[in-house]
Amino acid sequence: MTYYEDFSPGSNRLPPRSWVRSSAPVLSLNGDWKFKLWPHADAPLEDPADWDTLPVPSHWVLHGDGRYGRPIYTNIKYPFPVDPPYVPDENPTGDHFRTFTLPDWGVDRFVLRFDGVESTFKVWVNGTEVGVGKGSRLATEFDVTDLVAPGENALLVRVHQWSAATYLEDQDQWWLPGIFRDVSLLGRPSKRIDDVWLQASFTDGHGVVTPEVSGSFPITLSVPELAVSVTWQSPSEVAPIEVGSVEPWSAESPRLYDCTVAAAGESVHLRLGFRTVRIDGDQFLVNERKVMFYGVNRHETHPVLGRVFDLDHARRDLLLMKQHNINAIRTSHYPPDPRVLELCDELGLWVMLECDLETHGFEFDPSITDNPSEDVRWREQFLDRMERTVERDKNHPSIVIWSLGNECATGRNMAAMAQWTHERDPGRPVHFERDHASAYTDMHSRMYATLSELAAIATTGNSSEGNLQPEEAVRQRNRPFVHCEYGHAMGNGPGSLADYQAVYEQYPRLHGGFIWEWRDHGILTKTADGTPFYAYGGDFGEVVHDGNFVMDGMVLPDGTPSPGLAEYAAVIAPIVFGDEPGTLRSRYHCIDTAAVRFTWRREDDGVEVGRGELEVFPVPAGESGRFELPAEALDVAASGETWLTLEAVSGHVVGSRQYQLSSRPPVSLVRAKGLGGAVFDPRTGSLLRIGNVEITGPRLELYRAPTDNDIRAGGWMWHERGLDRLEHRVRDILIGDDSITVSVRVAAATAARCIEVTYHWFGVEDGVALRVDAVPSQGWDCTWPRLGVRFELPSVEEASWFGTGPLESYSDSDTAAQVGRFTSSMDDLNVVYSKPQETGHRPQLRSLELDGRLRIDTVPDRTGHRPGFSLSRHTPQQVAAAAHPYELPSSDRVYLFVDNAQHGLGSAACGPDVLPQHANWPAAHTFTLLFRA
């Protein structure tokens, strides 16, 4: 059996150890290497003189303009036959070669370190084989002391795209082979630190450091800020150190203490964060307080570099998380570059660190029965992956949970991993979602549970997965529950985040969860004519792929936050203002509100008429408080709408709420002679112009360009029922001096079901009004994407409106929306999703002005409901036909949609569909608009 197809975890590797900042010498081997790509794995070793040049770190498929192959995206499926541990003969293999001059460091040993290589690789130094590395997102070290020589040395690394290890790395991401993390030559002094682990615990205000140190004694531990300096002469002297009063580390207050551990020839630098993680019954506690995870799943992805680490890019992303109230990361589904964890320690994020392990593709074909999780032949490699995960990152205070992996079947190998982890690190619990019975893990976890399932989990311990026995349900009921994936953020969505948050807060056993996922994985590329775009599955000619399922983040590929991220930030805001103005509660884990600035703002019909600061006494973490509002904040306008907005800011918005203090009086449309300058087509009754503004319509619209959630829910029925190809037949036109009434039957070919629509135009003071009555026939059996009318205009550059904004919102995604006056350019109204789809809806419109030339007002119905609006350069049908933004046709027209109802968003791309209360089922609708030019 070949080394790249055997079950071993590698060969001739050094034991795993902590990643720390060291004073020992290091030579970076990053840079330009010689490179040659072979189509198969057993290529001869060749003179590299004529090879190409490739940067390291990199993925070879992202270089060479296609000469080195192309990226492949699959979610579950393996892109080759499932025949473990074997892989196809067509196995792209990249030989990487460089030389380096051995530094005169005067050290005892030389170690060659690879921080990440996909997939299996073999190393030669000066023509002698060194060893084999496996585990793409894990560090591998080789001792090359006896192989290097003074002067120039040759390093050859052969990397196979496919290997037995690939079966364990079926994460939902691009397949991107190559040496994609740092390569280094380390000098190891004779008097060195071999490994160090400083467990910094916190109890009753005091810290204890429990050290584990190996190396050349004597070794000194120093924490200057705590006046700690301890020297151990031998390993037997190493013992816990009480350091006295300390400030604890948490995601909200990431207090770190600089620390050094020094031997005679090497010192390493660490940053201690004192915290204690504990599970008490069904409660997950850090420093004796329950943690709620307001988290995201984070893949490593960059639109140009792939998984190559970029420090500035990573810092920006993590700061963006913090600015949107996110407090936790699940490192899906492998350990990230270790510098990410340094940032999490520094900035403050709870981390569920996941092992580099997923075998999801074994579930794709039900005929496959030999899943590696239960197959003892894989046991050594499973354990090796977990050991290297824990050992590399054990010093980080941000890591509060170890996760065995993702979407592997449960089995004896997973249980062995859990057992090893419990023994190695009793101070952190172990997670694995597929252990539905919690047989060997410490918490109950699920993906994409519905709200009703969450309620069942929270009360009985059982759910629809696992078929638990009564005793297993009891065990589950006494464990904390973490929703490791929910709220699939693919395209426009997800919906119902506020509904989920309400359930999390209702049941003490629930501890929140992690949105799938943080960022779209689009790869920046170009069309044949040079047009740049962000590619997804299938765009590189893959035989097997999963399309745009890799575009499922709250941040778009170019780094733009989506409206879904703004919604999540509002839903999980640490400060929650109560239903009664002057009340609040804190969701903070451990800090009070002393650092929060509170303000009020009052607006009459969207125009600010007052603002000020609020004095709010500090509210302890997790508690409620009251505060006084000045009288002027509660004044009510003589007419029109008065809104009070309360806001909490601590570097960014950490809480906001609006209160409607008064409403507009009922609208009385005073009829007037004429039709307000409106011109109609006498044949069809369609509007042609108002004043000097060309505008055509109305036209009933039921269709929207399906969102990714729509497509994977009931969206197919919208096409089957013909909602995208409605035909309109004018049944009657009544033209009077001051009114026009047009009756239209709207239906799709092949169908008898229809909507009877009446457009009733009548003159009013300063304009013309339109009342739309839409009545469905019997026989409708699917939701409607929308119920509204569309108008066509020759151009629009800017829109100003009084209504909800500033971003798009829908019935199940409107926590972030506020009522006010907003202005936007035409093109900024809509989100450029990687796959074009419905975007731009803003409900509860009061008035809309287009380029200052046309004004449209809405009339509320008896419940206060008003239609919403959106503007687009394309029809829904054109948007739905485009697979990428660049495929949208050029347009010199603008379409205005006024919708009395829109279907919710849901999370059906991978999760529950739109909840019943947010679904748009066929019904009769009446709404009225007022036009002025």
Short mmCIF file of C-alpha atoms in Angstrom, two decimals, residues 232-432:
data_model
loop_
_atom_site.label_atom_id
_atom_site.label_comp_id
_atom_site.label_asym_id
_atom_site.label_seq_id
_atom_site.Cartn_x
_atom_site.Cartn_y
_atom_site.Cartn_z
CA TRP A 232 12.39 25.20 38.88
CA GLN A 233 15.63 23.25 39.04
CA SER A 234 14.04 19.98 37.92
CA PRO A 235 10.71 18.66 36.62
CA SER A 236 9.82 17.38 40.09
CA GLU A 237 9.67 20.97 41.38
CA VAL A 238 7.07 22.12 38.87
CA ALA A 239 3.88 22.76 40.82
CA PRO A 240 0.79 25.03 40.80
CA ILE A 241 1.40 28.69 41.66
CA GLU A 242 -1.13 30.85 43.45
CA VAL A 243 -0.76 34.32 42.00
CA GLY A 244 -3.22 36.21 44.18
CA SER A 245 -5.84 38.65 42.99
CA VAL A 246 -6.28 38.81 39.21
CA GLU A 247 -8.75 40.12 36.70
CA PRO A 248 -10.45 37.22 34.92
CA TRP A 249 -10.43 36.66 31.18
CA SER A 250 -13.73 36.59 29.31
CA ALA A 251 -14.98 37.32 25.82
CA GLU A 252 -16.28 40.66 27.13
CA SER A 253 -13.21 41.58 29.14
CA PRO A 254 -10.23 39.77 27.57
CA ARG A 255 -7.68 40.56 30.27
CA LEU A 256 -4.28 39.06 29.48
CA TYR A 257 -1.06 38.92 31.48
CA ASP A 258 2.27 38.73 29.67
CA CYS A 259 4.33 35.75 30.73
CA THR A 260 7.68 34.22 29.84
CA VAL A 261 9.02 30.74 30.39
CA ALA A 262 12.79 30.67 30.02
CA ALA A 263 15.59 28.14 29.92
CA ALA A 264 19.23 29.11 29.49
CA GLY A 265 19.05 29.06 25.70
CA GLU A 266 15.41 29.85 24.92
CA SER A 267 12.51 31.81 26.29
CA VAL A 268 8.91 31.58 25.12
CA HIS A 269 6.26 34.24 25.46
CA LEU A 270 2.64 33.53 26.39
CA ARG A 271 -0.34 35.62 27.41
CA LEU A 272 -2.24 34.24 30.36
CA GLY A 273 -5.98 34.59 30.63
CA PHE A 274 -7.39 33.44 33.96
CA ARG A 275 -10.72 31.65 33.59
CA THR A 276 -12.32 28.41 34.71
CA VAL A 277 -14.67 26.40 32.50
CA ARG A 278 -17.13 24.09 34.18
CA ILE A 279 -20.32 22.22 33.42
CA ASP A 280 -22.76 22.10 36.30
CA GLY A 281 -25.72 19.90 35.38
CA ASP A 282 -27.25 21.45 32.29
CA GLN A 283 -25.34 24.73 32.65
CA PHE A 284 -22.15 25.65 30.81
CA LEU A 285 -20.23 28.05 33.05
CA VAL A 286 -17.15 30.19 32.67
CA ASN A 287 -16.02 31.77 35.93
CA GLU A 288 -19.22 30.42 37.48
CA ARG A 289 -21.53 32.33 35.13
CA LYS A 290 -23.62 30.81 32.34
CA VAL A 291 -22.37 31.48 28.83
CA MET A 292 -24.71 32.24 25.95
CA PHE A 293 -23.03 31.75 22.60
CA TYR A 294 -23.88 34.45 20.09
CA GLY A 295 -21.61 32.81 17.59
CA VAL A 296 -20.67 32.11 14.01
CA ASN A 297 -18.98 29.23 12.26
CA ARG A 298 -15.75 30.46 10.72
CA HIS A 299 -13.99 28.86 7.79
CA GLU A 300 -10.63 30.16 6.67
CA THR A 301 -11.31 31.78 3.32
CA HIS A 302 -9.91 34.64 1.29
CA PRO A 303 -11.23 35.58 -2.18
CA VAL A 304 -7.74 35.65 -3.69
CA LEU A 305 -5.53 33.61 -1.36
CA GLY A 306 -7.93 30.77 -0.51
CA ARG A 307 -6.88 29.43 2.91
CA VAL A 308 -3.53 31.19 2.93
CA PHE A 309 -3.41 33.29 6.09
CA ASP A 310 -3.52 37.09 5.90
CA LEU A 311 -3.19 38.71 9.33
CA ASP A 312 -4.81 42.01 8.42
CA HIS A 313 -7.68 40.22 6.72
CA ALA A 314 -8.25 38.00 9.76
CA ARG A 315 -8.08 40.91 12.20
CA ARG A 316 -10.59 42.90 10.15
CA ASP A 317 -12.98 39.96 10.15
CA LEU A 318 -12.73 39.39 13.89
CA LEU A 319 -13.14 43.09 14.63
CA LEU A 320 -16.20 43.08 12.37
CA MET A 321 -17.60 40.22 14.45
CA LYS A 322 -17.05 42.17 17.64
CA GLN A 323 -18.68 45.25 16.10
CA HIS A 324 -21.75 43.13 15.39
CA ASN A 325 -22.05 41.75 18.94
CA ILE A 326 -20.76 38.28 18.03
CA ASN A 327 -19.01 36.71 21.01
CA ALA A 328 -18.06 33.22 19.82
CA ILE A 329 -16.48 31.25 16.98
CA ARG A 330 -16.69 27.61 16.08
CA THR A 331 -13.60 26.91 13.98
CA SER A 332 -15.38 24.97 11.29
CA HIS A 333 -14.12 22.36 10.76
CA TYR A 334 -10.44 22.38 11.67
CA PRO A 335 -7.96 24.40 13.71
CA PRO A 336 -7.29 27.76 12.06
CA ASP A 337 -3.93 29.40 11.65
CA PRO A 338 -2.72 29.76 15.27
CA ARG A 339 -2.55 33.53 14.92
CA VAL A 340 -6.34 33.57 14.69
CA LEU A 341 -6.45 32.19 18.22
CA GLU A 342 -4.02 34.85 19.39
CA LEU A 343 -6.47 37.41 18.04
CA CYS A 344 -9.37 35.68 19.81
CA ASP A 345 -7.42 35.85 23.08
CA GLU A 346 -6.69 39.52 22.52
CA LEU A 347 -10.05 40.74 21.20
CA GLY A 348 -12.25 38.47 23.28
CA LEU A 349 -14.15 35.62 21.62
CA TRP A 350 -15.26 32.31 23.07
CA VAL A 351 -13.85 29.57 20.82
CA MET A 352 -15.06 26.05 20.12
CA LEU A 353 -11.93 24.62 18.54
CA GLU A 354 -12.67 21.81 16.13
CA CYS A 355 -10.42 18.98 15.03
CA ASP A 356 -9.50 18.61 11.36
CA LEU A 357 -11.98 15.82 10.77
CA GLU A 358 -15.09 15.25 8.66
CA THR A 359 -16.28 12.16 6.78
CA HIS A 360 -19.59 13.54 5.53
CA GLY A 361 -19.31 11.96 2.08
CA PHE A 362 -19.79 8.50 3.56
CA GLU A 363 -23.40 9.49 4.22
CA PHE A 364 -24.08 10.48 0.63
CA ASP A 365 -24.42 6.94 -0.69
CA PRO A 366 -26.45 4.63 1.58
CA SER A 367 -24.60 1.59 0.19
CA ILE A 368 -21.43 2.74 1.96
CA THR A 369 -21.13 1.02 5.32
CA ASP A 370 -17.48 1.32 6.35
CA ASN A 371 -17.47 4.81 7.83
CA PRO A 372 -14.02 5.54 9.29
CA SER A 373 -15.46 6.62 12.65
CA GLU A 374 -16.14 2.97 13.52
CA ASP A 375 -13.34 1.35 11.52
CA VAL A 376 -10.42 0.51 13.83
CA ARG A 377 -7.97 0.77 10.94
CA TRP A 378 -8.40 4.55 11.15
CA ARG A 379 -8.09 4.75 14.93
CA GLU A 380 -4.46 5.88 15.04
CA GLN A 381 -5.08 8.67 12.54
CA PHE A 382 -8.22 9.84 14.39
CA LEU A 383 -6.34 10.02 17.68
CA ASP A 384 -3.34 11.67 16.06
CA ARG A 385 -5.51 14.46 14.67
CA MET A 386 -7.07 15.20 18.04
CA GLU A 387 -3.74 15.10 19.84
CA ARG A 388 -2.20 17.56 17.41
CA THR A 389 -5.24 19.82 17.73
CA VAL A 390 -5.13 19.97 21.50
CA GLU A 391 -1.36 20.10 21.91
CA ARG A 392 -0.87 22.96 19.46
CA ASP A 393 -3.51 25.24 20.95
CA LYS A 394 -3.85 24.25 24.59
CA ASN A 395 -2.51 27.56 25.96
CA HIS A 396 -5.26 29.79 24.56
CA PRO A 397 -7.76 31.09 27.14
CA SER A 398 -10.27 31.82 24.36
CA ILE A 399 -10.69 28.08 23.72
CA VAL A 400 -13.43 26.89 26.06
CA ILE A 401 -14.58 23.76 24.16
CA TRP A 402 -12.78 21.06 22.20
CA SER A 403 -14.79 19.64 19.30
CA LEU A 404 -13.93 16.21 17.89
CA GLY A 405 -14.91 17.11 14.36
CA ASN A 406 -17.95 17.61 12.18
CA GLU A 407 -20.44 15.37 10.42
CA CYS A 408 -18.70 12.09 11.02
CA ALA A 409 -20.77 9.14 12.10
CA THR A 410 -20.50 8.30 15.75
CA GLY A 411 -18.25 5.35 16.50
CA ARG A 412 -15.49 3.87 18.61
CA ASN A 413 -12.81 6.10 17.10
CA MET A 414 -14.72 9.20 18.09
CA ALA A 415 -15.18 7.81 21.58
CA ALA A 416 -11.43 7.15 21.81
CA MET A 417 -10.72 10.74 20.80
CA ALA A 418 -13.07 11.99 23.51
CA GLN A 419 -11.49 9.75 26.12
CA TRP A 420 -8.00 10.96 25.28
CA THR A 421 -9.12 14.60 25.35
CA HIS A 422 -10.84 14.24 28.71
CA GLU A 423 -7.72 12.70 30.18
CA ARG A 424 -5.39 15.26 28.63
CA ASP A 425 -7.44 18.35 29.45
CA PRO A 426 -10.10 17.92 32.14
CA GLY A 427 -10.52 21.72 32.19
CA ARG A 428 -12.42 21.94 28.91
CA PRO A 429 -15.54 20.02 27.85
CA VAL A 430 -15.74 17.97 24.67
CA HIS A 431 -18.28 18.49 21.87
CA PHE A 432 -19.37 16.33 18.97
#
